[in-house]
Short mmCIF file of C-alpha atoms and ligand atoms in Angstrom, two decimals:
data_model
loop_
_atom_site.label_atom_id
_atom_site.label_comp_id
_atom_site.label_asym_id
_atom_site.label_seq_id
_atom_site.Cartn_x
_atom_site.Cartn_y
_atom_site.Cartn_z
CA MET A 30 12.42 35.56 -33.84
CA SER A 31 15.49 33.64 -36.82
CA GLN A 32 17.17 30.55 -36.53
CA PRO A 33 20.90 31.34 -35.59
CA THR A 34 23.12 30.98 -38.37
CA GLN A 35 25.35 27.91 -38.69
CA ALA A 36 28.53 31.04 -37.68
CA GLU A 37 26.54 32.13 -34.87
CA ILE A 38 26.30 28.28 -33.69
CA PHE A 39 29.95 27.60 -34.05
CA ALA A 40 31.07 31.08 -31.97
CA ALA A 41 29.01 30.33 -29.18
CA LEU A 42 30.58 27.08 -28.93
CA SER A 43 33.97 28.00 -29.13
CA ALA A 44 33.40 30.52 -26.35
CA GLN A 45 31.66 28.33 -23.87
CA SER A 46 35.28 26.08 -24.54
CA SER A 47 37.36 28.84 -24.16
CA GLY A 48 35.36 30.19 -21.11
CA SER A 49 33.73 32.86 -21.44
CA PHE A 50 29.99 31.76 -21.30
CA LYS A 51 31.23 30.75 -17.88
CA ARG A 52 29.01 32.33 -14.57
CA SER A 53 31.09 35.03 -13.13
CA GLN A 54 33.60 33.84 -10.46
CA PRO A 55 36.02 35.63 -8.91
CA PRO A 56 39.76 35.42 -10.80
CA THR A 57 41.68 32.77 -8.12
CA GLN A 58 45.27 31.59 -9.09
CA PRO A 59 46.63 28.20 -8.36
CA TYR A 60 48.74 27.40 -5.43
CA THR A 61 52.04 27.26 -8.11
CA ALA A 62 51.32 31.94 -8.70
CA PHE A 63 52.56 32.21 -5.37
CA ASP A 64 54.98 29.24 -5.45
CA SER A 65 57.49 31.15 -8.12
CA ASP A 66 59.37 33.83 -6.29
CA SER A 67 58.78 33.65 -2.92
CA ASN A 68 58.11 31.74 0.24
CA PRO A 69 54.29 30.45 -0.55
CA LYS A 70 53.04 30.34 3.27
CA ASP A 71 53.71 34.07 3.78
CA GLN A 72 51.70 34.71 0.82
CA LEU A 73 48.71 32.42 1.90
CA THR A 74 48.43 32.80 5.24
CA THR A 75 48.13 35.08 8.57
CA SER A 76 48.24 34.45 12.32
CA GLN A 77 45.59 34.23 13.84
CA ASN A 78 45.90 33.85 17.44
CA GLY A 79 49.17 32.72 17.56
CA LYS A 80 47.86 30.16 14.65
CA ILE A 81 48.74 30.27 11.34
CA MET A 82 45.90 30.27 9.19
CA ASN A 83 44.83 30.96 5.75
CA SER A 84 44.75 34.55 4.77
CA LYS A 85 42.49 33.73 1.44
CA ARG A 86 39.28 31.74 0.41
CA ILE A 87 40.49 28.92 -1.37
CA TYR A 88 38.36 27.44 -4.27
CA CYS A 89 38.08 24.13 -6.89
CA PRO A 90 40.73 23.49 -8.51
CA ARG A 91 39.63 22.85 -11.72
CA GLU A 92 40.49 26.15 -14.05
CA GLY A 93 35.91 27.44 -14.86
CA CYS A 94 34.84 25.04 -11.91
CA GLY A 95 35.45 28.11 -8.92
CA SER A 96 33.30 25.88 -5.93
CA VAL A 97 34.13 27.91 -3.04
CA ILE A 98 35.65 25.23 -0.88
CA LEU A 99 36.76 27.39 2.19
CA LEU A 100 36.55 30.85 3.56
CA ASP A 101 39.91 32.18 4.83
CA GLY A 102 40.54 31.94 7.81
CA ILE A 103 39.85 28.89 8.76
CA GLY A 104 42.01 25.76 7.38
CA GLU A 105 45.08 26.15 9.62
CA TRP A 106 48.68 25.64 8.40
CA VAL A 107 50.80 22.41 8.96
CA GLU A 108 53.77 20.76 7.34
CA VAL A 109 54.34 16.78 7.81
CA GLU A 110 57.20 14.31 6.50
CA GLY A 111 56.07 13.67 3.47
CA SER A 112 54.04 13.72 1.03
CA ILE A 113 50.02 12.07 1.87
CA LEU A 114 47.31 11.78 -0.93
CA PRO A 115 48.79 9.34 -4.16
CA ASP A 116 50.87 10.96 -6.45
CA ASP A 117 49.30 10.63 -9.65
CA PRO A 118 51.01 11.00 -13.17
CA THR A 119 47.91 11.08 -15.11
CA SER A 120 46.21 13.79 -12.58
CA PRO A 121 46.27 17.50 -12.85
CA PHE A 122 47.68 17.79 -9.67
CA PRO A 123 51.25 18.72 -9.18
CA SER A 124 53.77 16.15 -8.20
CA SER A 125 54.81 16.25 -4.63
CA SER A 126 57.40 18.16 -3.52
CA SER A 127 58.61 20.33 0.18
CA PRO A 128 56.66 21.87 1.83
CA HIS A 129 54.30 19.08 2.17
CA ALA A 130 51.95 21.46 3.73
CA TYR A 131 48.08 21.15 4.39
CA TRP A 132 45.17 23.01 5.39
CA SER A 133 43.35 21.97 9.05
CA ILE A 134 40.14 21.74 9.08
CA PRO A 135 40.02 20.21 12.51
CA SER A 136 36.06 21.45 13.38
CA GLY A 137 35.67 18.97 10.36
CA PRO A 138 32.21 19.51 7.58
CA PHE A 139 30.63 22.39 9.09
CA ALA A 140 33.58 24.51 8.36
CA PHE A 141 33.63 23.48 4.49
CA GLU A 142 31.65 26.16 2.25
CA ASN A 143 31.52 23.40 0.26
CA ILE A 144 32.89 19.65 0.20
CA GLY A 145 32.09 16.39 -1.21
CA PHE A 146 33.50 13.23 0.38
CA SER A 147 34.27 10.03 -1.27
CA ARG A 148 33.59 6.70 0.45
CA PRO A 149 35.58 4.77 2.96
CA ASP A 150 38.87 3.63 1.59
CA ILE A 151 40.24 1.33 3.20
CA SER A 152 42.73 -0.10 0.29
CA ASN A 153 45.19 3.22 0.69
CA PRO A 154 46.34 3.33 3.80
CA LEU A 155 47.65 6.87 4.55
CA PRO A 156 51.39 7.56 5.72
CA ALA A 157 51.96 7.38 9.58
CA PHE A 158 53.09 10.34 10.11
CA THR A 159 49.62 11.92 8.46
CA PRO A 160 47.74 13.96 10.64
CA LYS A 161 44.71 12.30 12.20
CA ASP A 162 42.17 12.45 14.84
CA VAL A 163 40.40 9.54 15.42
CA PRO A 164 42.33 7.38 17.91
CA GLY A 165 43.10 3.90 16.18
CA GLN A 166 42.42 5.61 12.33
CA GLY A 167 39.23 5.24 10.95
CA LYS A 168 38.98 4.29 7.58
CA VAL A 169 39.76 7.10 4.91
CA LYS A 170 37.45 9.32 3.11
CA TRP A 171 39.08 11.41 0.70
CA LEU A 172 38.07 15.24 0.26
CA ILE A 173 36.84 16.12 -3.74
CA CYS A 174 35.17 18.68 -5.26
CA ALA A 175 31.33 18.88 -3.89
CA GLU A 176 30.38 20.24 -7.93
CA CYS A 177 32.58 18.52 -9.86
CA ASP A 178 34.79 15.71 -7.76
CA LEU A 179 37.22 16.63 -9.02
CA GLY A 180 40.50 14.84 -6.65
CA PRO A 181 41.00 13.67 -4.05
CA LEU A 182 41.74 17.56 -3.39
CA GLY A 183 42.45 15.75 0.87
CA TRP A 184 41.29 13.20 3.33
CA SER A 185 39.08 12.69 6.74
CA TYR A 186 38.09 9.73 8.51
CA GLU A 187 35.10 7.95 8.38
CA GLY A 188 33.83 9.23 12.18
CA GLY A 189 36.45 11.80 12.88
CA LYS A 190 35.61 14.87 12.99
CA GLY A 191 39.37 16.56 11.16
CA ALA A 192 39.94 17.32 7.30
CA TRP A 193 43.27 18.56 5.42
CA LEU A 194 43.06 20.01 2.44
CA ASP A 195 46.66 19.70 0.48
CA ILE A 196 47.52 23.17 -0.08
CA LYS A 197 48.95 22.39 -3.36
CA ARG A 198 46.30 20.75 -4.59
CA LEU A 199 43.63 23.85 -5.24
CA ARG A 200 43.73 27.77 -6.83
CA TYR A 201 43.19 30.49 -3.98
CA GLY A 202 40.94 33.76 -4.40
CA GLU A 203 41.50 37.45 -2.12
CA LYS A 204 39.81 38.31 0.16
CA LYS A 205 36.02 40.39 0.74
ZN1 ZN B 516 35.14 21.64 -8.88
#
């Protein structure tokens, strides 16, 4: 076995940074791919028993992470009157704009393939129109990627079952 040459090491490093060393991942697209020239709701949802459910698998938004967050047919499309998650200009997420839509997952954490939670956050009360399932408002817990910690991707409440994911902070794949 010979030692790798400097050139080989450099090639390996640049391949890594360009992403060709990633483990195999299904092709996914950001929300903006569905938002460009047609109605994203039509492309991302399907009607199931009178409910508008996600028609595509949902993935971590970080390119190269690829963690599966939710399978298709689990989250219901809900719209609210304004933006709920904090808008941070330094975050990788698009700034909020209409429609302010979320995937509602009423049955909670076990409906997810992978999801992480922040600690309860009492410094950041959510707006009054935020959908909630806890009478009297539990403390907010932010949803984050279970693998790379990117977030917040959505929110849930301490002591509650329901969870909501921001449709614009996710990537989408195809149904198997
Ligand atoms: Zn991730």
